[in-house]
mmCIF file of C-alpha atoms in Angstrom:
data_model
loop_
_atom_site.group_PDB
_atom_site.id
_atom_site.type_symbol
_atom_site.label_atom_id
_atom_site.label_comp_id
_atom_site.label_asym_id
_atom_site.label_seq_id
_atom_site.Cartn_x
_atom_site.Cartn_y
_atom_site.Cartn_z
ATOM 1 C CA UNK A 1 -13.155 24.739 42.896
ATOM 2 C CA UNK A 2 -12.137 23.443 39.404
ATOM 3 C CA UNK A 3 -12.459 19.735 38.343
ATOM 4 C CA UNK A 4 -10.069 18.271 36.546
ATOM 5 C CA UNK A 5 -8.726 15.433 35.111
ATOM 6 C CA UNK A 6 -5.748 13.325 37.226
ATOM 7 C CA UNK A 7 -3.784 10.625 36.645
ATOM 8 C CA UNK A 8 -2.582 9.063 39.570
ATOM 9 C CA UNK A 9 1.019 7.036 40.179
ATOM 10 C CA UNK A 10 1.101 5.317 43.162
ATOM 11 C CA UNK A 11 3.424 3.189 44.821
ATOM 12 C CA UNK A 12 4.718 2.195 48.865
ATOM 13 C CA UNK A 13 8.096 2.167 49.648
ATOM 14 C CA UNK A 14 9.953 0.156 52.546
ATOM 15 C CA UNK A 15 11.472 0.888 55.279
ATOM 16 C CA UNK A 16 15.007 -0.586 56.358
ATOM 17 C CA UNK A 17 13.721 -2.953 58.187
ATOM 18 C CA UNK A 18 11.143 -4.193 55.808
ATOM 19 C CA UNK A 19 8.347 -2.950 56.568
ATOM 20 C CA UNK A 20 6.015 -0.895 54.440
ATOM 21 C CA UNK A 21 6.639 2.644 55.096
ATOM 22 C CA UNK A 22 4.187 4.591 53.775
ATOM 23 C CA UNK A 23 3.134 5.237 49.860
ATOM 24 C CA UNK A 24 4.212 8.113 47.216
ATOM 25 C CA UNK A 25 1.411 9.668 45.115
ATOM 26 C CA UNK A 26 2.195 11.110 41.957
ATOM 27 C CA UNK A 27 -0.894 13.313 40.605
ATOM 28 C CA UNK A 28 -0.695 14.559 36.897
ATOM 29 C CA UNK A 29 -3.253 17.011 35.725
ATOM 30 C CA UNK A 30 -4.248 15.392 32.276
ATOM 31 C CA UNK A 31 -6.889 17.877 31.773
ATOM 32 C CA UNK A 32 -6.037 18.940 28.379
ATOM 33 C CA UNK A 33 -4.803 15.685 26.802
ATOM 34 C CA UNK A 34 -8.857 14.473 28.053
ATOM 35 C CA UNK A 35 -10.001 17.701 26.723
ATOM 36 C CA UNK A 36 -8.671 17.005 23.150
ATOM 37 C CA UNK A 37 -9.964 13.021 23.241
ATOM 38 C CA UNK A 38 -13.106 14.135 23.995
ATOM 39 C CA UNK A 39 -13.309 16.555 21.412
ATOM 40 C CA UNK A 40 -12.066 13.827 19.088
ATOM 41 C CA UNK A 41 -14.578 11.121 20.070
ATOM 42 C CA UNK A 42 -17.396 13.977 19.418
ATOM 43 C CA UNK A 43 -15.707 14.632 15.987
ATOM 44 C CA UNK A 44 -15.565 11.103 15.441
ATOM 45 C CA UNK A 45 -19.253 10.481 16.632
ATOM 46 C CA UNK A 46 -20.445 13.430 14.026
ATOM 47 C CA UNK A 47 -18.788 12.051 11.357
ATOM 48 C CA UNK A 48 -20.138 9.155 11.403
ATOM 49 C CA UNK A 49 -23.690 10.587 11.548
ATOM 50 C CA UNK A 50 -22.989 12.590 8.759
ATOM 51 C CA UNK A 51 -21.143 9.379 7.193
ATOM 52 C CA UNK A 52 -24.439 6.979 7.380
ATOM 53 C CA UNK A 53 -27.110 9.938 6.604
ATOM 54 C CA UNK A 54 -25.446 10.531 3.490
ATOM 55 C CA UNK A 55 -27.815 9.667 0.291
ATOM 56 C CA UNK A 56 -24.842 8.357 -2.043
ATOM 57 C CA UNK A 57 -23.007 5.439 -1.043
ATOM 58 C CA UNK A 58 -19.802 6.658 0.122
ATOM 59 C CA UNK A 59 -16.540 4.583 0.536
ATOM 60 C CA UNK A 60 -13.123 5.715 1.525
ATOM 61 C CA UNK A 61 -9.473 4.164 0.122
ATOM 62 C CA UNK A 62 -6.026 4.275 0.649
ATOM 63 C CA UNK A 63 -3.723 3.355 -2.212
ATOM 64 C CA UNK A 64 -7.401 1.612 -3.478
ATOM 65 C CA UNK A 65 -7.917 -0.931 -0.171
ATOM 66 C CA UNK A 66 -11.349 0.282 1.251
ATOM 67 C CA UNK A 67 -10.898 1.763 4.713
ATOM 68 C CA UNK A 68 -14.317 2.702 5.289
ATOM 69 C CA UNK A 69 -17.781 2.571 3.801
ATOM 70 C CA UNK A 70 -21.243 3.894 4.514
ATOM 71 C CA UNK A 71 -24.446 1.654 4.853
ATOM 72 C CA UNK A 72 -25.467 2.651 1.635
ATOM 73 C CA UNK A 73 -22.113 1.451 -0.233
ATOM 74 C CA UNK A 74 -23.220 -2.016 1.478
ATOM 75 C CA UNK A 75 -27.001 -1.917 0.054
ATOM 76 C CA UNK A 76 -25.893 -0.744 -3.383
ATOM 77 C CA UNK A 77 -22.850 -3.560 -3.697
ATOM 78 C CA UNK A 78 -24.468 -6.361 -1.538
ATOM 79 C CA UNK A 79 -21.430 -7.060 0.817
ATOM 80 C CA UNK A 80 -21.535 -6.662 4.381
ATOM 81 C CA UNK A 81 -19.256 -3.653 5.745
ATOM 82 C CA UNK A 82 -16.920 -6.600 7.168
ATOM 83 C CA UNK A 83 -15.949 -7.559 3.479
ATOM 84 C CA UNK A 84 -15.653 -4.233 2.153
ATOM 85 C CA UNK A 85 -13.055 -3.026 4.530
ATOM 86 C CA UNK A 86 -9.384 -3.935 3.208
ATOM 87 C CA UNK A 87 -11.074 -5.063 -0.028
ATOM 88 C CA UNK A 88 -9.634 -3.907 -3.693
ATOM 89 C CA UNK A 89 -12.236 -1.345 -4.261
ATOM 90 C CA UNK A 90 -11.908 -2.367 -8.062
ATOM 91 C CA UNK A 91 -13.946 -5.542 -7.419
ATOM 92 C CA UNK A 92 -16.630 -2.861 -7.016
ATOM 93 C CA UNK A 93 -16.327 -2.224 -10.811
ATOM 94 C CA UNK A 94 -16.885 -4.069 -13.808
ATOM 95 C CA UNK A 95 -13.740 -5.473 -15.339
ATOM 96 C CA UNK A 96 -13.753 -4.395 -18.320
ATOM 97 C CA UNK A 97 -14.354 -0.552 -16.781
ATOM 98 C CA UNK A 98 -10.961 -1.210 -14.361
ATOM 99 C CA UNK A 99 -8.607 1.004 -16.304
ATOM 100 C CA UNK A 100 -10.757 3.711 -16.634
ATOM 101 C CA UNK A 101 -11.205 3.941 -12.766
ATOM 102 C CA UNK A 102 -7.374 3.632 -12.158
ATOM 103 C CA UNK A 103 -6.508 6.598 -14.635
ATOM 104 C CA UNK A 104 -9.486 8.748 -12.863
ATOM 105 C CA UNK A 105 -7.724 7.882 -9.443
ATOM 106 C CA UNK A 106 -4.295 8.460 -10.644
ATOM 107 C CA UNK A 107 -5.221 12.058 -12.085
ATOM 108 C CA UNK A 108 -7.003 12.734 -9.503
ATOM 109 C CA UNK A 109 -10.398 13.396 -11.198
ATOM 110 C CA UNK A 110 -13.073 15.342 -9.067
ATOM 111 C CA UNK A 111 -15.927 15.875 -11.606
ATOM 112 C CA UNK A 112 -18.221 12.505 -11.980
ATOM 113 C CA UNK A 113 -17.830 10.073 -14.398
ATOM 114 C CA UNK A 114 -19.843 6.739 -15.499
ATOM 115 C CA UNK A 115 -18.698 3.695 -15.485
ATOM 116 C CA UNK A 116 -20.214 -0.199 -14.792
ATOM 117 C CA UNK A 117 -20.591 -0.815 -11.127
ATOM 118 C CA UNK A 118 -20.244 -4.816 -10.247
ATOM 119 C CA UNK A 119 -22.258 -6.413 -7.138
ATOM 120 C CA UNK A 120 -21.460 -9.132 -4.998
ATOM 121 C CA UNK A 121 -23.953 -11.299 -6.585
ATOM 122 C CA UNK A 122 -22.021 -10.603 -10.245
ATOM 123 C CA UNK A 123 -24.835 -8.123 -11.691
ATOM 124 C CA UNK A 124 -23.603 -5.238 -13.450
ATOM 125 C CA UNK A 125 -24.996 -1.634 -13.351
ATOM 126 C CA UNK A 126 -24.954 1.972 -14.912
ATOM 127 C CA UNK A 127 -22.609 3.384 -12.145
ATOM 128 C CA UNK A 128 -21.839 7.458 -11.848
ATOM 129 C CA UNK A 129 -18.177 7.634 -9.094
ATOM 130 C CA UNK A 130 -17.054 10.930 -7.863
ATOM 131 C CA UNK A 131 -13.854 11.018 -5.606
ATOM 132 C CA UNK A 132 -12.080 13.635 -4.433
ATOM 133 C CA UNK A 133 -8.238 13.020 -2.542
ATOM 134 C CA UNK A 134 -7.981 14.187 0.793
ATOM 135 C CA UNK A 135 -5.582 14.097 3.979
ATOM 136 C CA UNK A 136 -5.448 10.971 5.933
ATOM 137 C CA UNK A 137 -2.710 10.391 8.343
ATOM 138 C CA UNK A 138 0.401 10.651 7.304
ATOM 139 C CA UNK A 139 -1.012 9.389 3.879
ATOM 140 C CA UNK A 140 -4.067 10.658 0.856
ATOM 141 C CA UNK A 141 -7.116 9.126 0.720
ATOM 142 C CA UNK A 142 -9.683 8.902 -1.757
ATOM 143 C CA UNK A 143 -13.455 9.704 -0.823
ATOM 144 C CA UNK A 144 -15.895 7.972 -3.371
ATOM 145 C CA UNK A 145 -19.183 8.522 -4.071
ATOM 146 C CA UNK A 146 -21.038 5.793 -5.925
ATOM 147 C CA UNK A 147 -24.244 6.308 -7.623
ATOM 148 C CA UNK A 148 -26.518 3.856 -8.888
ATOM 149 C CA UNK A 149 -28.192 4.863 -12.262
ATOM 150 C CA UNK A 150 -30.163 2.293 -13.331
ATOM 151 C CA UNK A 151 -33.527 4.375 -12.522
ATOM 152 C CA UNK A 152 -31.973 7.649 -14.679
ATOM 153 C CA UNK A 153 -31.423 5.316 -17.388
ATOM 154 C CA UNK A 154 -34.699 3.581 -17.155
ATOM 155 C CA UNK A 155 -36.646 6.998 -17.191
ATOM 156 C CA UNK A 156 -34.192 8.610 -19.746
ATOM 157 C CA UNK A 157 -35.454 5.216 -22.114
ATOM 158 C CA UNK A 158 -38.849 5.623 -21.408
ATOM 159 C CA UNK A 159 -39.039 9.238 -22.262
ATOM 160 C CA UNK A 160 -36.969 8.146 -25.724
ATOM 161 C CA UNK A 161 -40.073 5.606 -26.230
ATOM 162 C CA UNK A 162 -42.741 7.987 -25.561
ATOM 163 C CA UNK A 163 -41.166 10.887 -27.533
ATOM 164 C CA UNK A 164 -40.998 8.395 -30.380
ATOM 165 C CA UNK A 165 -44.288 7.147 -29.900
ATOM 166 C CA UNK A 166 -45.619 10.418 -29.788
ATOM 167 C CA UNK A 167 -43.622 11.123 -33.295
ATOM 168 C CA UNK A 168 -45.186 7.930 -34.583
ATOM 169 C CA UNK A 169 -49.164 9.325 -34.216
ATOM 170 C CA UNK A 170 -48.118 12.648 -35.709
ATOM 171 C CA UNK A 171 -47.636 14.915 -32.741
ATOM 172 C CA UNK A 172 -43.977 15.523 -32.724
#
């Protein structure tokens, strides 16, 4: 009474004379090569939920071509997820910051560091990256983490002005 999965071979053979004989039927049980893809589209299906609810924008590389991004990589950057895959992942960062990424890639670096992010549109912004190397095939990969901090730096200046403000009136 169990079900399982079959893959069928079928094919008719001929008699002497020519005329169809009958068929052979090959049946393989498949049951645990299905068992395993099924398991992997279910991985596959919660990383990607786990992928898109993620707060940062998240991108993955292999020798620094973008293999995949989150939705929030495409907000943050203004490309569409189309351009970002295959694309230098450097054009994601201001030039002048370039080196700096590539020597926190090549040692590996897990702790964040700052840096200028650079959008489609040519804007620049307060960036903080965090990677961290991980299997990927037969090859490593780099997860990034990109974090926009344009509103930290806007609240860290205000709180400068007001502090000096408050300095200026005598209550400091």
């Amino acid at each position: 009474g169990t079900v399982i999965y079959v893959q069928i071979q079928a094919a008719t053979y001929r008699l002497g004379d020519g005329a169809t004989g009958g068929m052979v039927v090959n049946l393989e049980d498949i049951s645990s090569r299905k068992t395993t893809e099924i398991q992997l589209k279910e991985s596959e299906a919660r990383f990607r939920r786990l992928h898109e609810a993620s707060v940062g924008a998240i991108g993955i590389h292999v020798d620094g071509r973008i293999e995949d991004v989150n939705q929030a990589l495409t907000q943050l950057t203004g490309y569409r997820e189309s351009e970002l895959i295959g694309m230098d992942g450097l054009q994601l960062i201001a030039p002048d910051w370039r080196d700096t990424v590539r020597r926190h890639i090549m040692a590996g670096t897990e702790a964040p560091y700052e840096v200028v992010g650079l959008r489609k549109d040519g804007t620049t912004f307060p960036l903080e990256i965090q990677g961290k190397n991980i299997p990927f095939g037969d090859k490593t990969a780099r997860v990034t983490e990109f974090r926009d901090l344009t509103e930290r730096r806007q609240a860290e200046e205000d709180l400068r002005d007001s502090q000096e403000m408050f300095r200026a009136i005598g209550y400091a």
